[in-house]
Amino acid sequence: MMLTVVISYYKALDNLKLILRALNNQSSMDFEVIISEDDNNPETIDFLSANKAKFHFKILHINQLKDDGFRKNEMLNKAILSSNADMLVFIDGDCVPHRHFIKNYQRHLVEGYICEGRSVMLGEDISKEIKQSQTLDKLNIVSLVASDSGNIKEGIYFPFFPLSNNMKGRGLLGRNWGIFKKHLIAVNGFDMDYVKAGVGEDVDIEWRLKASGLKSKSLKNKAIVYHIFHPRGYSDEAVVFNYNLFAEKQKLNHIKCKNGLEQLGTI
């Protein structure tokens, strides 16, 4: 079943190359890719112009006119508007998908649910090795156990029945989740008032979707991504600011946000 994979991307071309390589090796190839770039990077344009034909899926690249600070939610909304599929899966530009990632979203995405995957947190050493070699050979459970990675149990691929439905800690993670597009349209997409990194593109949309009646469905050990190590790209102050903004929005109870898809144009 056709779906759109939205890659939220910013300035890490080596990571993007690995992600596209992994998507080119999927067990199911019925999907398109939207690279949602919160920047305007000539390197990205040059790479895609030279290499698009090598991939077995359609790639649409959308970007900003200029790097105008954190505008991830705006770009995610533009990706929704640009999608040609009824189902969307969101990953970040530092997350490499498992070979059966697409297949499991196609199998498990149903109306009325948010599907939530999880990620292996690759260590600094194995991340450096993978990026330098530009190969996916180390993304297997044996290599991961011997590496400096964390959350390794999330990398056990087991599609038959749940090993665990316990989604500890944070709920929806923006780097690995899927949903029917119509549910995002119903809540006016992502709230573009969040212009600081750290919180907003996942916590806020999860709250509004669930308040609109949707339920969560775990894809742990089914839809796996490998998160490439990098230093944290946001400050504690930004997180506090966004959580305060989130608390204000909850009080107002605007399930359909006031600055989202509709403010960008016709849906």
Coordinates of C-alpha atoms in Angstrom, one line a residue:
M1 CA 0.0 0.0 0.0
M2 CA 1.5 3.3 -1.1
L3 CA 2.8 5.7 1.6
T4 CA 4.9 8.8 1.8
V5 CA 8.1 8.8 3.9
V6 CA 8.9 12.3 5.2
I7 CA 12.5 12.9 6.1
S8 CA 13.0 16.0 8.3
Y9 CA 16.5 17.0 7.3
Y10 CA 19.0 19.7 8.2
K11 CA 22.6 20.0 7.0
A12 CA 23.7 16.3 7.5
L13 CA 24.2 15.1 4.0
D14 CA 26.2 12.0 5.1
N15 CA 23.3 10.9 7.2
L16 CA 20.8 11.5 4.3
K17 CA 22.9 9.4 2.0
L18 CA 22.7 6.5 4.5
I19 CA 18.9 6.9 4.9
L20 CA 18.3 6.9 1.1
R21 CA 20.6 3.8 0.8
A22 CA 18.5 2.0 3.4
L23 CA 15.3 3.0 1.8
N24 CA 16.6 1.8 -1.5
N25 CA 17.0 -1.6 0.1
Q26 CA 13.5 -2.0 1.6
S27 CA 11.6 -5.3 1.4
S28 CA 8.6 -3.3 0.1
M29 CA 9.2 -0.5 -2.4
D30 CA 5.7 1.0 -2.7
F31 CA 6.4 4.4 -1.3
E32 CA 7.6 7.9 -2.2
V33 CA 10.0 10.1 -0.3
I34 CA 9.8 13.7 0.6
I35 CA 13.0 15.3 1.9
S36 CA 11.7 18.1 4.1
E37 CA 14.8 20.4 4.4
D38 CA 14.7 23.2 7.0
D39 CA 17.5 25.0 5.1
N40 CA 18.6 25.9 1.6
N41 CA 21.7 23.9 1.1
P42 CA 23.3 23.7 -2.5
E43 CA 25.1 20.5 -1.5
T44 CA 21.7 18.7 -1.1
I45 CA 20.4 20.0 -4.4
D46 CA 23.7 19.0 -6.2
F47 CA 23.6 15.5 -4.6
L48 CA 20.0 14.8 -5.5
S49 CA 20.4 16.1 -9.0
A50 CA 23.3 13.8 -9.6
N51 CA 21.8 10.7 -7.9
K52 CA 18.0 10.7 -8.0
A53 CA 18.0 8.2 -10.8
K54 CA 19.8 5.6 -8.7
F55 CA 16.9 5.2 -6.3
H56 CA 13.9 2.9 -6.9
F57 CA 11.4 5.4 -5.5
K58 CA 10.2 8.9 -6.3
I59 CA 12.0 11.7 -4.4
L60 CA 10.6 15.2 -3.8
H61 CA 12.9 17.7 -2.2
I62 CA 11.3 20.7 -0.6
N63 CA 13.4 23.4 1.2
Q64 CA 13.4 26.9 2.6
L65 CA 14.3 30.0 0.6
K66 CA 16.9 30.6 3.3
D67 CA 18.0 29.2 6.7
D68 CA 15.6 31.3 8.9
G69 CA 16.0 29.4 12.1
F70 CA 14.0 26.4 13.3
R71 CA 11.1 26.0 11.0
K72 CA 10.7 22.2 11.1
N73 CA 6.9 22.3 11.7
E74 CA 6.4 24.6 8.7
M75 CA 8.4 22.2 6.5
L76 CA 6.5 19.2 7.8
N77 CA 3.2 20.9 6.9
K78 CA 4.5 21.6 3.4
A79 CA 5.4 17.9 3.1
I80 CA 1.9 16.9 4.1
L81 CA 0.5 19.2 1.4
S82 CA 3.0 17.8 -1.2
S83 CA 2.3 14.1 -0.4
N84 CA 0.6 11.9 -3.0
A85 CA -0.3 9.1 -0.5
D86 CA -3.0 8.7 2.1
M87 CA -0.5 7.4 4.7
L88 CA 2.5 9.3 6.0
V89 CA 5.5 8.1 7.9
F90 CA 7.9 10.6 9.6
I91 CA 11.5 10.0 10.3
D92 CA 14.3 12.5 11.1
G93 CA 17.4 13.1 9.0
D94 CA 19.6 11.2 11.5
C95 CA 17.5 8.0 11.6
V96 CA 18.4 5.0 9.3
P97 CA 15.4 2.6 8.7
H98 CA 15.6 -1.1 9.1
R99 CA 15.1 -3.2 5.9
H100 CA 11.5 -4.1 6.8
F101 CA 10.6 -0.6 8.1
I102 CA 8.2 0.3 5.2
K103 CA 6.6 -3.1 5.1
N104 CA 5.6 -3.0 8.8
Y105 CA 4.0 0.5 8.5
Q106 CA 2.1 -0.7 5.5
R107 CA 0.9 -3.7 7.4
H108 CA -0.1 -2.0 10.6
L109 CA -1.2 1.6 9.8
V110 CA -5.0 1.8 10.1
E111 CA -7.4 4.7 10.4
G112 CA -8.0 5.9 14.0
Y113 CA -4.5 5.1 15.2
I114 CA -1.0 6.7 15.5
C115 CA 1.6 4.1 14.9
E116 CA 4.7 4.6 17.0
G117 CA 8.1 3.0 16.3
R118 CA 11.2 3.1 18.4
S119 CA 15.0 3.5 17.8
V120 CA 18.4 2.1 18.6
M121 CA 20.6 4.9 19.8
L122 CA 23.9 4.4 17.9
G123 CA 27.0 5.3 19.8
E124 CA 29.6 7.8 18.7
D125 CA 32.1 5.3 17.5
I126 CA 29.8 3.1 15.4
S127 CA 28.1 6.2 14.0
K128 CA 31.5 7.6 12.9
E129 CA 32.4 4.3 11.3
I130 CA 29.1 4.0 9.4
K131 CA 29.2 7.5 8.2
Q132 CA 32.8 7.2 6.9
S133 CA 32.2 3.8 5.2
Q134 CA 28.7 4.7 3.9
T135 CA 27.6 1.1 4.4
L136 CA 24.8 -0.5 6.4
D137 CA 26.7 -3.7 7.3
K138 CA 27.1 -2.8 11.0
L139 CA 23.3 -2.3 11.5
N140 CA 22.6 -5.8 12.8
I141 CA 22.0 -7.0 16.3
V142 CA 25.4 -8.8 16.7
S143 CA 27.4 -5.7 15.7
L144 CA 25.2 -3.4 17.8
V145 CA 25.7 -5.6 21.0
A146 CA 29.5 -5.2 20.5
S147 CA 29.2 -1.5 19.9
D148 CA 28.9 1.6 22.1
S149 CA 25.2 1.9 21.3
G150 CA 22.2 2.2 23.6
N151 CA 18.6 0.9 23.5
I152 CA 19.9 -2.2 21.7
K153 CA 16.8 -4.3 22.5
E154 CA 14.8 -1.9 20.3
G155 CA 16.9 -3.3 17.4
I156 CA 15.6 -6.8 17.8
Y157 CA 13.4 -7.4 14.8
F158 CA 10.4 -9.6 15.7
P159 CA 7.3 -9.0 13.6
F160 CA 5.2 -12.0 14.9
F161 CA 3.7 -10.8 18.2
P162 CA 4.6 -7.9 20.7
L163 CA 7.7 -8.6 22.7
S164 CA 6.5 -5.6 24.8
N165 CA 3.9 -2.9 24.5
N166 CA 5.6 -0.8 27.1
M167 CA 6.5 2.6 25.4
K168 CA 8.5 3.9 28.4
G169 CA 9.4 7.5 28.8
R170 CA 8.2 9.9 26.1
G171 CA 5.2 8.9 24.0
L172 CA 5.3 9.7 20.3
L173 CA 8.9 10.3 19.0
G174 CA 9.0 12.6 16.0
R175 CA 11.8 10.4 14.5
N176 CA 9.6 7.3 13.9
W177 CA 5.9 7.4 13.6
G178 CA 3.1 7.1 11.0
I179 CA -0.5 8.1 10.5
F180 CA -3.3 8.6 7.9
K181 CA -3.0 12.0 6.3
K182 CA -6.7 12.8 6.9
H183 CA -6.1 12.7 10.7
L184 CA -3.4 15.4 10.4
I185 CA -5.6 17.5 8.2
A186 CA -8.4 17.3 10.8
V187 CA -6.2 19.0 13.5
N188 CA -4.7 21.4 11.0
G189 CA -1.3 19.7 10.9
F190 CA 1.7 20.8 12.9
D191 CA 1.6 24.0 15.0
M192 CA 4.0 26.4 13.4
D193 CA 4.1 28.6 16.5
Y194 CA 6.9 26.3 17.7
V195 CA 10.1 27.9 16.3
K196 CA 12.6 26.5 18.8
A197 CA 14.0 23.0 18.7
G198 CA 13.5 20.4 21.4
V199 CA 9.7 20.1 21.9
G200 CA 6.7 20.8 19.7
E201 CA 6.9 18.7 16.6
D202 CA 6.0 15.6 18.6
V203 CA 4.6 16.4 22.0
D204 CA 2.1 19.0 20.7
I205 CA 0.8 16.9 17.7
E206 CA 0.5 13.8 19.8
W207 CA -1.7 15.7 22.4
R208 CA -3.9 17.1 19.7
L209 CA -4.3 13.9 17.8
K210 CA -5.2 11.9 20.9
A211 CA -7.6 14.6 22.1
S212 CA -9.3 14.3 18.7
G213 CA -10.0 10.6 19.5
L214 CA -7.0 8.7 18.0
K215 CA -5.3 5.9 19.9
S216 CA -1.6 4.7 19.9
K217 CA -0.4 1.5 18.3
S218 CA 3.1 0.2 19.2
L219 CA 5.4 -0.9 16.4
K220 CA 8.3 -1.7 18.7
N221 CA 10.6 -4.4 17.2
K222 CA 8.7 -4.0 13.9
A223 CA 9.4 -0.5 12.6
I224 CA 13.0 0.1 13.7
V225 CA 15.3 3.1 13.0
Y226 CA 18.9 3.5 13.9
H227 CA 19.6 7.0 15.4
I228 CA 23.0 8.3 14.3
F229 CA 24.9 9.9 17.2
H230 CA 25.3 13.7 17.2
P231 CA 25.7 16.4 19.9
R232 CA 22.4 17.7 21.1
G233 CA 21.2 20.5 18.9
Y234 CA 19.0 22.5 21.3
S235 CA 19.3 24.2 24.6
D236 CA 17.6 23.6 28.0
E237 CA 16.2 27.1 27.7
A238 CA 14.5 26.2 24.4
V239 CA 12.9 23.1 25.9
V240 CA 11.6 25.1 28.8
F241 CA 10.2 27.8 26.5
N242 CA 8.5 25.2 24.3
Y243 CA 7.0 23.3 27.3
N244 CA 5.6 26.6 28.6
L245 CA 4.1 27.3 25.2
F246 CA 2.7 23.8 25.1
A247 CA 1.1 24.3 28.5
E248 CA -0.6 27.5 27.3
K249 CA -2.0 25.8 24.3
Q250 CA -3.4 22.9 26.4
K251 CA -5.2 25.5 28.5
L252 CA -6.7 27.1 25.4
N253 CA -7.6 23.5 24.2
H254 CA -7.1 24.3 20.5
I255 CA -7.2 20.8 19.2
K256 CA -7.2 22.2 15.7
C257 CA -4.2 24.5 15.9
K258 CA -4.4 28.2 14.8
N259 CA -1.2 28.3 12.8
G260 CA -1.0 25.1 10.6
L261 CA -1.8 23.6 7.3
E262 CA -4.7 26.0 6.4
Q263 CA -2.4 29.0 6.9
L264 CA -0.1 27.7 4.2
G265 CA -2.8 27.4 1.5
T266 CA -5.4 25.1 0.1
I267 CA -5.5 21.5 1.4

